[in-house]
GROMACS .gro file of C-alpha atoms in nm:
model
  417
    1UNK     CA    1   0.870   1.579  -1.948
    2UNK     CA    2   0.770   1.666  -1.592
    3UNK     CA    3   0.596   1.400  -1.390
    4UNK     CA    4   0.244   1.480  -1.265
    5UNK     CA    5   0.212   1.594  -0.906
    6UNK     CA    6   0.009   1.377  -0.667
    7UNK     CA    7  -0.310   1.563  -0.573
    8UNK     CA    8  -0.534   1.490  -0.277
    9UNK     CA    9  -0.891   1.384  -0.338
   10UNK     CA   10  -1.026   1.566  -0.034
   11UNK     CA   11  -1.388   1.480  -0.110
   12UNK     CA   12  -1.305   1.109  -0.105
   13UNK     CA   13  -1.122   1.142   0.227
   14UNK     CA   14  -1.419   1.316   0.389
   15UNK     CA   15  -1.660   1.063   0.239
   16UNK     CA   16  -1.460   0.773   0.383
   17UNK     CA   17  -1.443   0.938   0.725
   18UNK     CA   18  -1.823   0.960   0.725
   19UNK     CA   19  -1.867   0.602   0.601
   20UNK     CA   20  -1.631   0.453   0.859
   21UNK     CA   21  -1.787   0.679   1.123
   22UNK     CA   22  -2.128   0.524   1.056
   23UNK     CA   23  -2.008   0.179   1.165
   24UNK     CA   24  -2.103   0.117   1.526
   25UNK     CA   25  -2.328   0.424   1.536
   26UNK     CA   26  -2.520   0.443   1.863
   27UNK     CA   27  -2.858   0.601   1.784
   28UNK     CA   28  -2.957   0.625   2.151
   29UNK     CA   29  -2.654   0.808   2.288
   30UNK     CA   30  -2.485   0.941   1.978
   31UNK     CA   31  -2.135   0.874   1.855
   32UNK     CA   32  -2.011   0.532   1.760
   33UNK     CA   33  -1.882   0.229   1.947
   34UNK     CA   34  -1.615   0.011   1.782
   35UNK     CA   35  -1.440  -0.144   2.078
   36UNK     CA   36  -1.133  -0.347   1.977
   37UNK     CA   37  -1.205  -0.691   1.827
   38UNK     CA   38  -1.584  -0.668   1.856
   39UNK     CA   39  -1.814  -0.735   1.562
   40UNK     CA   40  -1.841  -0.360   1.503
   41UNK     CA   41  -1.465  -0.320   1.482
   42UNK     CA   42  -1.447  -0.621   1.250
   43UNK     CA   43  -1.688  -0.437   1.018
   44UNK     CA   44  -1.459  -0.134   1.029
   45UNK     CA   45  -1.156  -0.350   0.957
   46UNK     CA   46  -1.331  -0.519   0.666
   47UNK     CA   47  -1.419  -0.181   0.516
   48UNK     CA   48  -1.061  -0.054   0.556
   49UNK     CA   49  -0.917  -0.366   0.394
   50UNK     CA   50  -1.162  -0.329   0.106
   51UNK     CA   51  -1.047   0.029   0.050
   52UNK     CA   52  -0.683  -0.079   0.061
   53UNK     CA   53  -0.747  -0.345  -0.203
   54UNK     CA   54  -0.935  -0.097  -0.422
   55UNK     CA   55  -0.608   0.099  -0.430
   56UNK     CA   56  -0.427  -0.223  -0.528
   57UNK     CA   57  -0.226  -0.227  -0.207
   58UNK     CA   58  -0.076  -0.544  -0.070
   59UNK     CA   59  -0.261  -0.611   0.256
   60UNK     CA   60  -0.070  -0.774   0.540
   61UNK     CA   61  -0.193  -0.862   0.888
   62UNK     CA   62   0.042  -0.949   1.172
   63UNK     CA   63  -0.006  -1.178   1.472
   64UNK     CA   64  -0.154  -0.907   1.693
   65UNK     CA   65  -0.400  -0.802   1.420
   66UNK     CA   66  -0.226  -0.487   1.298
   67UNK     CA   67  -0.328  -0.415   0.937
   68UNK     CA   68  -0.083  -0.282   0.677
   69UNK     CA   69  -0.154  -0.164   0.323
   70UNK     CA   70   0.166  -0.154   0.117
   71UNK     CA   71   0.217   0.056  -0.195
   72UNK     CA   72   0.527  -0.096  -0.346
   73UNK     CA   73   0.810   0.119  -0.470
   74UNK     CA   74   0.920   0.174  -0.827
   75UNK     CA   75   1.208  -0.066  -0.772
   76UNK     CA   76   1.219  -0.374  -0.543
   77UNK     CA   77   1.493  -0.231  -0.323
   78UNK     CA   78   1.249   0.046  -0.225
   79UNK     CA   79   1.084  -0.193   0.020
   80UNK     CA   80   1.399  -0.202   0.232
   81UNK     CA   81   1.325   0.135   0.395
   82UNK     CA   82   0.952   0.209   0.368
   83UNK     CA   83   0.776   0.522   0.485
   84UNK     CA   84   0.490   0.441   0.722
   85UNK     CA   85   0.181   0.643   0.813
   86UNK     CA   86  -0.107   0.537   1.031
   87UNK     CA   87  -0.305   0.532   1.352
   88UNK     CA   88  -0.604   0.317   1.463
   89UNK     CA   89  -0.977   0.263   1.398
   90UNK     CA   90  -1.096   0.121   1.733
   91UNK     CA   91  -1.286   0.360   1.958
   92UNK     CA   92  -1.387   0.428   2.314
   93UNK     CA   93  -1.760   0.415   2.393
   94UNK     CA   94  -1.971   0.681   2.223
   95UNK     CA   95  -1.672   0.823   2.041
   96UNK     CA   96  -1.633   1.082   1.772
   97UNK     CA   97  -1.558   0.992   1.411
   98UNK     CA   98  -1.204   1.129   1.383
   99UNK     CA   99  -0.982   1.001   1.665
  100UNK     CA  100  -0.742   0.758   1.501
  101UNK     CA  101  -0.951   0.709   1.187
  102UNK     CA  102  -0.836   1.041   1.040
  103UNK     CA  103  -0.471   0.935   1.045
  104UNK     CA  104  -0.541   0.601   0.878
  105UNK     CA  105  -0.771   0.739   0.608
  106UNK     CA  106  -0.545   1.038   0.541
  107UNK     CA  107  -0.270   0.783   0.480
  108UNK     CA  108  -0.497   0.616   0.224
  109UNK     CA  109  -0.560   0.960   0.071
  110UNK     CA  110  -0.185   1.007   0.024
  111UNK     CA  111  -0.158   0.667  -0.146
  112UNK     CA  112  -0.462   0.749  -0.361
  113UNK     CA  113  -0.291   1.070  -0.476
  114UNK     CA  114   0.007   0.864  -0.597
  115UNK     CA  115  -0.219   0.609  -0.765
  116UNK     CA  116  -0.429   0.870  -0.946
  117UNK     CA  117  -0.116   1.046  -1.068
  118UNK     CA  118   0.020   0.715  -1.197
  119UNK     CA  119   0.328   0.746  -0.978
  120UNK     CA  120   0.534   0.484  -0.801
  121UNK     CA  121   0.721   0.613  -0.494
  122UNK     CA  122   1.097   0.587  -0.467
  123UNK     CA  123   1.042   0.394  -0.144
  124UNK     CA  124   0.744   0.184  -0.041
  125UNK     CA  125   0.462   0.360   0.141
  126UNK     CA  126   0.283   0.169   0.417
  127UNK     CA  127  -0.051   0.265   0.572
  128UNK     CA  128  -0.097   0.106   0.917
  129UNK     CA  129  -0.402   0.052   1.138
  130UNK     CA  130  -0.282  -0.065   1.478
  131UNK     CA  131  -0.488  -0.290   1.705
  132UNK     CA  132  -0.640  -0.197   2.039
  133UNK     CA  133  -0.504   0.156   2.066
  134UNK     CA  134  -0.774   0.269   2.306
  135UNK     CA  135  -0.729  -0.012   2.559
  136UNK     CA  136  -1.097  -0.011   2.656
  137UNK     CA  137  -1.149  -0.387   2.645
  138UNK     CA  138  -0.790  -0.511   2.676
  139UNK     CA  139  -0.505  -0.335   2.855
  140UNK     CA  140  -0.260  -0.182   2.804
  141UNK     CA  141  -0.372   0.073   2.551
  142UNK     CA  142  -0.167   0.119   2.233
  143UNK     CA  143  -0.114  -0.257   2.251
  144UNK     CA  144  -0.083  -0.325   1.877
  145UNK     CA  145   0.192  -0.069   1.826
  146UNK     CA  146   0.359  -0.164   2.155
  147UNK     CA  147   0.384  -0.528   2.044
  148UNK     CA  148   0.495  -0.414   1.698
  149UNK     CA  149   0.780  -0.209   1.845
  150UNK     CA  150   0.897  -0.495   2.066
  151UNK     CA  151   0.774  -0.349   2.394
  152UNK     CA  152   0.542  -0.639   2.474
  153UNK     CA  153   0.567  -1.007   2.388
  154UNK     CA  154   0.307  -1.106   2.131
  155UNK     CA  155   0.212  -1.424   2.317
  156UNK     CA  156   0.157  -1.230   2.637
  157UNK     CA  157  -0.064  -0.990   2.443
  158UNK     CA  158  -0.265  -1.273   2.288
  159UNK     CA  159  -0.328  -1.421   2.634
  160UNK     CA  160  -0.460  -1.091   2.771
  161UNK     CA  161  -0.803  -1.129   2.932
  162UNK     CA  162  -1.044  -0.846   2.865
  163UNK     CA  163  -1.293  -0.667   3.087
  164UNK     CA  164  -1.561  -0.901   2.952
  165UNK     CA  165  -1.361  -1.216   3.034
  166UNK     CA  166  -1.264  -1.290   2.674
  167UNK     CA  167  -0.911  -1.381   2.565
  168UNK     CA  168  -0.767  -1.139   2.310
  169UNK     CA  169  -0.618  -1.412   2.088
  170UNK     CA  170  -0.951  -1.595   2.071
  171UNK     CA  171  -1.137  -1.282   1.971
  172UNK     CA  172  -0.874  -1.195   1.713
  173UNK     CA  173  -0.922  -1.537   1.553
  174UNK     CA  174  -1.301  -1.513   1.580
  175UNK     CA  175  -1.316  -1.194   1.374
  176UNK     CA  176  -1.066  -1.326   1.120
  177UNK     CA  177  -0.770  -1.100   1.192
  178UNK     CA  178  -0.519  -1.336   1.354
  179UNK     CA  179  -0.250  -1.277   1.093
  180UNK     CA  180   0.071  -1.471   1.044
  181UNK     CA  181   0.317  -1.187   0.986
  182UNK     CA  182   0.563  -1.138   1.271
  183UNK     CA  183   0.508  -0.804   1.449
  184UNK     CA  184   0.783  -0.564   1.346
  185UNK     CA  185   0.853  -0.742   1.018
  186UNK     CA  186   0.813  -0.416   0.825
  187UNK     CA  187   1.068  -0.175   0.972
  188UNK     CA  188   0.992   0.182   0.861
  189UNK     CA  189   1.256   0.437   0.784
  190UNK     CA  190   1.020   0.696   0.931
  191UNK     CA  191   0.671   0.701   1.081
  192UNK     CA  192   0.430   0.995   1.056
  193UNK     CA  193   0.094   1.011   1.232
  194UNK     CA  194  -0.170   1.271   1.151
  195UNK     CA  195  -0.427   1.325   1.427
  196UNK     CA  196  -0.679   1.569   1.562
  197UNK     CA  197  -0.533   1.750   1.862
  198UNK     CA  198  -0.798   1.630   2.111
  199UNK     CA  199  -0.723   1.946   2.307
  200UNK     CA  200  -0.801   2.321   2.286
  201UNK     CA  201  -0.462   2.479   2.217
  202UNK     CA  202  -0.457   2.509   1.836
  203UNK     CA  203  -0.812   2.644   1.819
  204UNK     CA  204  -0.751   2.889   2.103
  205UNK     CA  205  -0.437   3.025   1.935
  206UNK     CA  206  -0.578   3.028   1.582
  207UNK     CA  207  -0.322   2.778   1.453
  208UNK     CA  208  -0.390   2.538   1.166
  209UNK     CA  209  -0.110   2.287   1.226
  210UNK     CA  210   0.052   2.146   1.535
  211UNK     CA  211   0.409   2.023   1.496
  212UNK     CA  212   0.419   1.758   1.767
  213UNK     CA  213   0.773   1.725   1.894
  214UNK     CA  214   0.713   1.534   2.217
  215UNK     CA  215   0.459   1.326   2.402
  216UNK     CA  216   0.380   1.308   2.771
  217UNK     CA  217   0.477   1.020   2.992
  218UNK     CA  218   0.183   0.822   3.127
  219UNK     CA  219   0.141   0.636   3.456
  220UNK     CA  220  -0.181   0.443   3.524
  221UNK     CA  221  -0.250   0.280   3.859
  222UNK     CA  222  -0.544   0.100   4.018
  223UNK     CA  223  -0.574   0.166   4.390
  224UNK     CA  224  -0.783  -0.048   4.626
  225UNK     CA  225  -0.864   0.073   4.977
  226UNK     CA  226  -1.010  -0.173   5.228
  227UNK     CA  227  -1.183  -0.036   5.537
  228UNK     CA  228  -1.472  -0.150   5.758
  229UNK     CA  229  -1.841  -0.122   5.669
  230UNK     CA  230  -2.062   0.007   5.948
  231UNK     CA  231  -2.382   0.197   6.021
  232UNK     CA  232  -2.372   0.555   5.900
  233UNK     CA  233  -2.574   0.682   6.196
  234UNK     CA  234  -2.420   0.500   6.489
  235UNK     CA  235  -2.045   0.502   6.419
  236UNK     CA  236  -1.857   0.811   6.543
  237UNK     CA  237  -1.620   0.970   6.294
  238UNK     CA  238  -1.318   0.904   6.515
  239UNK     CA  239  -1.392   0.528   6.510
  240UNK     CA  240  -1.449   0.492   6.138
  241UNK     CA  241  -1.228   0.313   5.888
  242UNK     CA  242  -1.399   0.468   5.590
  243UNK     CA  243  -1.270   0.351   5.253
  244UNK     CA  244  -1.485   0.608   5.075
  245UNK     CA  245  -1.341   0.897   5.273
  246UNK     CA  246  -0.986   0.769   5.218
  247UNK     CA  247  -1.048   0.756   4.842
  248UNK     CA  248  -1.187   1.110   4.845
  249UNK     CA  249  -0.884   1.228   5.043
  250UNK     CA  250  -0.660   1.077   4.777
  251UNK     CA  251  -0.851   1.251   4.498
  252UNK     CA  252  -0.815   1.584   4.678
  253UNK     CA  253  -0.446   1.525   4.744
  254UNK     CA  254  -0.379   1.464   4.374
  255UNK     CA  255  -0.520   1.806   4.283
  256UNK     CA  256  -0.400   2.003   4.583
  257UNK     CA  257  -0.050   1.859   4.623
  258UNK     CA  258   0.064   1.648   4.327
  259UNK     CA  259  -0.059   1.875   4.049
  260UNK     CA  260   0.017   2.189   4.248
  261UNK     CA  261   0.386   2.091   4.257
  262UNK     CA  262   0.410   2.139   3.880
  263UNK     CA  263   0.080   2.298   3.770
  264UNK     CA  264   0.193   2.381   3.418
  265UNK     CA  265   0.293   2.025   3.329
  266UNK     CA  266   0.166   1.756   3.568
  267UNK     CA  267  -0.186   1.621   3.518
  268UNK     CA  268  -0.374   1.385   3.751
  269UNK     CA  269  -0.711   1.224   3.686
  270UNK     CA  270  -0.929   0.979   3.877
  271UNK     CA  271  -1.140   0.848   3.591
  272UNK     CA  272  -1.301   0.548   3.761
  273UNK     CA  273  -1.420   0.528   4.123
  274UNK     CA  274  -1.635   0.258   4.285
  275UNK     CA  275  -1.729   0.203   4.648
  276UNK     CA  276  -1.880  -0.099   4.817
  277UNK     CA  277  -2.143  -0.176   4.932
  278UNK     CA  278  -2.260   0.145   4.760
  279UNK     CA  279  -2.548   0.217   4.998
  280UNK     CA  280  -2.651   0.559   5.126
  281UNK     CA  281  -2.653   0.465   5.493
  282UNK     CA  282  -2.348   0.236   5.510
  283UNK     CA  283  -1.985   0.342   5.556
  284UNK     CA  284  -1.796   0.201   5.255
  285UNK     CA  285  -1.582  -0.102   5.330
  286UNK     CA  286  -1.399  -0.084   4.998
  287UNK     CA  287  -1.305   0.176   4.738
  288UNK     CA  288  -1.140   0.103   4.406
  289UNK     CA  289  -1.025   0.381   4.177
  290UNK     CA  290  -0.780   0.458   3.899
  291UNK     CA  291  -0.515   0.728   3.886
  292UNK     CA  292  -0.387   0.867   3.556
  293UNK     CA  293  -0.067   1.073   3.598
  294UNK     CA  294   0.096   1.250   3.304
  295UNK     CA  295   0.393   1.480   3.251
  296UNK     CA  296   0.625   1.546   2.954
  297UNK     CA  297   0.927   1.524   3.186
  298UNK     CA  298   1.028   1.186   3.330
  299UNK     CA  299   1.175   1.330   3.650
  300UNK     CA  300   0.858   1.526   3.725
  301UNK     CA  301   0.645   1.221   3.650
  302UNK     CA  302   0.850   1.012   3.891
  303UNK     CA  303   0.819   1.286   4.154
  304UNK     CA  304   0.440   1.282   4.117
  305UNK     CA  305   0.437   0.904   4.158
  306UNK     CA  306   0.651   0.930   4.474
  307UNK     CA  307   0.427   1.198   4.628
  308UNK     CA  308   0.124   0.979   4.573
  309UNK     CA  309   0.296   0.668   4.711
  310UNK     CA  310   0.411   0.851   5.025
  311UNK     CA  311   0.064   0.993   5.084
  312UNK     CA  312  -0.097   0.649   5.057
  313UNK     CA  313   0.130   0.520   5.335
  314UNK     CA  314   0.036   0.812   5.559
  315UNK     CA  315  -0.333   0.781   5.470
  316UNK     CA  316  -0.347   0.409   5.550
  317UNK     CA  317  -0.196   0.464   5.893
  318UNK     CA  318  -0.412   0.766   5.973
  319UNK     CA  319  -0.744   0.610   5.871
  320UNK     CA  320  -0.678   0.252   5.977
  321UNK     CA  321  -0.731   0.112   5.627
  322UNK     CA  322  -0.521  -0.106   5.400
  323UNK     CA  323  -0.421   0.017   5.058
  324UNK     CA  324  -0.304  -0.185   4.759
  325UNK     CA  325  -0.173  -0.042   4.431
  326UNK     CA  326  -0.142  -0.205   4.091
  327UNK     CA  327   0.054  -0.049   3.805
  328UNK     CA  328  -0.158  -0.078   3.490
  329UNK     CA  329   0.044   0.121   3.238
  330UNK     CA  330   0.377   0.303   3.252
  331UNK     CA  331   0.523   0.481   2.950
  332UNK     CA  332   0.811   0.727   2.964
  333UNK     CA  333   0.783   1.061   2.782
  334UNK     CA  334   0.884   1.053   2.415
  335UNK     CA  335   1.082   1.313   2.221
  336UNK     CA  336   1.007   1.280   1.851
  337UNK     CA  337   1.264   1.300   1.573
  338UNK     CA  338   1.384   1.659   1.531
  339UNK     CA  339   1.452   1.631   1.157
  340UNK     CA  340   1.105   1.491   1.089
  341UNK     CA  341   0.942   1.761   1.300
  342UNK     CA  342   1.140   2.020   1.102
  343UNK     CA  343   1.001   1.875   0.777
  344UNK     CA  344   0.647   1.915   0.913
  345UNK     CA  345   0.712   2.273   1.016
  346UNK     CA  346   0.868   2.354   0.679
  347UNK     CA  347   0.567   2.206   0.497
  348UNK     CA  348   0.330   2.425   0.700
  349UNK     CA  349   0.543   2.733   0.635
  350UNK     CA  350   0.555   2.671   0.259
  351UNK     CA  351   0.174   2.677   0.254
  352UNK     CA  352   0.155   2.981   0.479
  353UNK     CA  353  -0.026   2.790   0.752
  354UNK     CA  354  -0.007   2.924   1.107
  355UNK     CA  355   0.149   2.657   1.324
  356UNK     CA  356   0.314   2.590   1.657
  357UNK     CA  357   0.545   2.337   1.817
  358UNK     CA  358   0.370   2.139   2.088
  359UNK     CA  359   0.358   1.839   2.320
  360UNK     CA  360   0.082   1.581   2.293
  361UNK     CA  361  -0.110   1.522   2.613
  362UNK     CA  362  -0.264   1.198   2.485
  363UNK     CA  363  -0.092   0.871   2.405
  364UNK     CA  364  -0.059   0.767   2.042
  365UNK     CA  365   0.080   0.481   1.838
  366UNK     CA  366   0.361   0.715   1.731
  367UNK     CA  367   0.514   0.696   2.079
  368UNK     CA  368   0.559   0.321   2.032
  369UNK     CA  369   0.688   0.343   1.675
  370UNK     CA  370   0.943   0.598   1.797
  371UNK     CA  371   1.121   0.303   1.961
  372UNK     CA  372   1.211   0.158   1.622
  373UNK     CA  373   1.203   0.448   1.375
  374UNK     CA  374   1.229   0.828   1.355
  375UNK     CA  375   0.872   0.943   1.425
  376UNK     CA  376   0.666   1.260   1.454
  377UNK     CA  377   0.306   1.375   1.453
  378UNK     CA  378   0.093   1.638   1.285
  379UNK     CA  379  -0.205   1.787   1.470
  380UNK     CA  380  -0.507   1.975   1.338
  381UNK     CA  381  -0.746   2.169   1.565
  382UNK     CA  382  -1.027   2.010   1.764
  383UNK     CA  383  -1.335   2.229   1.812
  384UNK     CA  384  -1.363   2.310   2.180
  385UNK     CA  385  -1.081   2.068   2.253
  386UNK     CA  386  -1.341   1.790   2.273
  387UNK     CA  387  -1.257   1.427   2.197
  388UNK     CA  388  -1.366   1.078   2.310
  389UNK     CA  389  -1.713   1.226   2.275
  390UNK     CA  390  -1.985   1.235   2.005
  391UNK     CA  391  -1.930   1.613   1.984
  392UNK     CA  392  -1.571   1.565   1.862
  393UNK     CA  393  -1.535   1.780   1.550
  394UNK     CA  394  -1.278   1.933   1.318
  395UNK     CA  395  -1.387   2.144   1.021
  396UNK     CA  396  -1.357   1.982   0.679
  397UNK     CA  397  -1.118   2.249   0.554
  398UNK     CA  398  -0.889   2.190   0.853
  399UNK     CA  399  -0.895   1.815   0.789
  400UNK     CA  400  -0.802   1.882   0.428
  401UNK     CA  401  -0.512   2.110   0.527
  402UNK     CA  402  -0.373   1.848   0.765
  403UNK     CA  403  -0.387   1.581   0.495
  404UNK     CA  404  -0.216   1.817   0.252
  405UNK     CA  405   0.067   1.880   0.497
  406UNK     CA  406   0.098   1.503   0.541
  407UNK     CA  407   0.125   1.456   0.163
  408UNK     CA  408   0.384   1.735   0.143
  409UNK     CA  409   0.594   1.576   0.418
  410UNK     CA  410   0.571   1.234   0.253
  411UNK     CA  411   0.689   1.380  -0.079
  412UNK     CA  412   0.969   1.565   0.097
  413UNK     CA  413   1.084   1.247   0.274
  414UNK     CA  414   1.076   1.042  -0.044
  415UNK     CA  415   1.261   1.307  -0.244
  416UNK     CA  416   1.525   1.315   0.028
  417UNK     CA  417   1.553   0.936  -0.003
   0.00000   0.00000   0.00000
């Protein structure tokens, strides 16, 4: 007698995306705000844990607050090499409802399909929600998965002080998610992350599925320029030590020289810029700004960093200012597991879904899990390429197709043992 096939309950997945998306809703500005380890994110965590328990999953929480829902295998030895899916549920400010949450809740949808079919997998299935992926309150971003993969000491992470002066470990305990499981205690045989693209490529090309085979390297720096404040009307240009001008020159250099050296791959962004004393008629004495450099090739990323560093030396001498740099985040590019990417492509082809191989421009928990397990990602289109924004949107049918491909890949992996 043939065993029943696990079938997705798409309506339930969409319902849960809406319900989780309502937590932290900002009526004034739109979107939702569930910054890591705030009361709003605790409410999201509580809801996720409730849904995991409704599926009779074993819920585990590790020392950095990562949440795992475990569907145990048919036989005890199936826990030795579990299959893991996941992402995160924390947000940036005024975020959309899908970034991160889709991957976690689609993982629950896969588990629900097994439960409703009365099936036990050959190997355990684990749904993960990693802590502090966005890095808004505590840096670095992707902290939960970074700690889990051994890239950051858990005690160092717990002692991290946030932008609001709070200590991460204290906030984790306050919201009730300071678990006792050692990070990395569950070692997956493979990790699969389903995500909206957060970019325009799939929509522009009419593709339903992105087979993500690599992920860009990321370099974040904070740059502080100290000059001399003076009267805007009485100080000749040749005698100025203008921190604001020096910052603007750096911004222009990033676009005109650093990006221009590899325009198809290198990206540079100044996302935060502050000047002091911030007065219309005073030459700025200080400018502080961030630089986000990205490239899928490590050598090109290093070249971009060197060009910026050399320019800062020249700029400081030319303008008579002092410049300090602080490395905030540095992650090398990641190449995902070729066999797992091939399974994703094959699943899309079996369903006749137009697809393409691609590189992710954003960072994801998958890049950290790739340190300890074969990993890959599945993308679905983002309307207008918009993300980190209340207007973030993917059509329901596209969300359903992505979840179906995820289920197909999970079944294929488990059949292959």
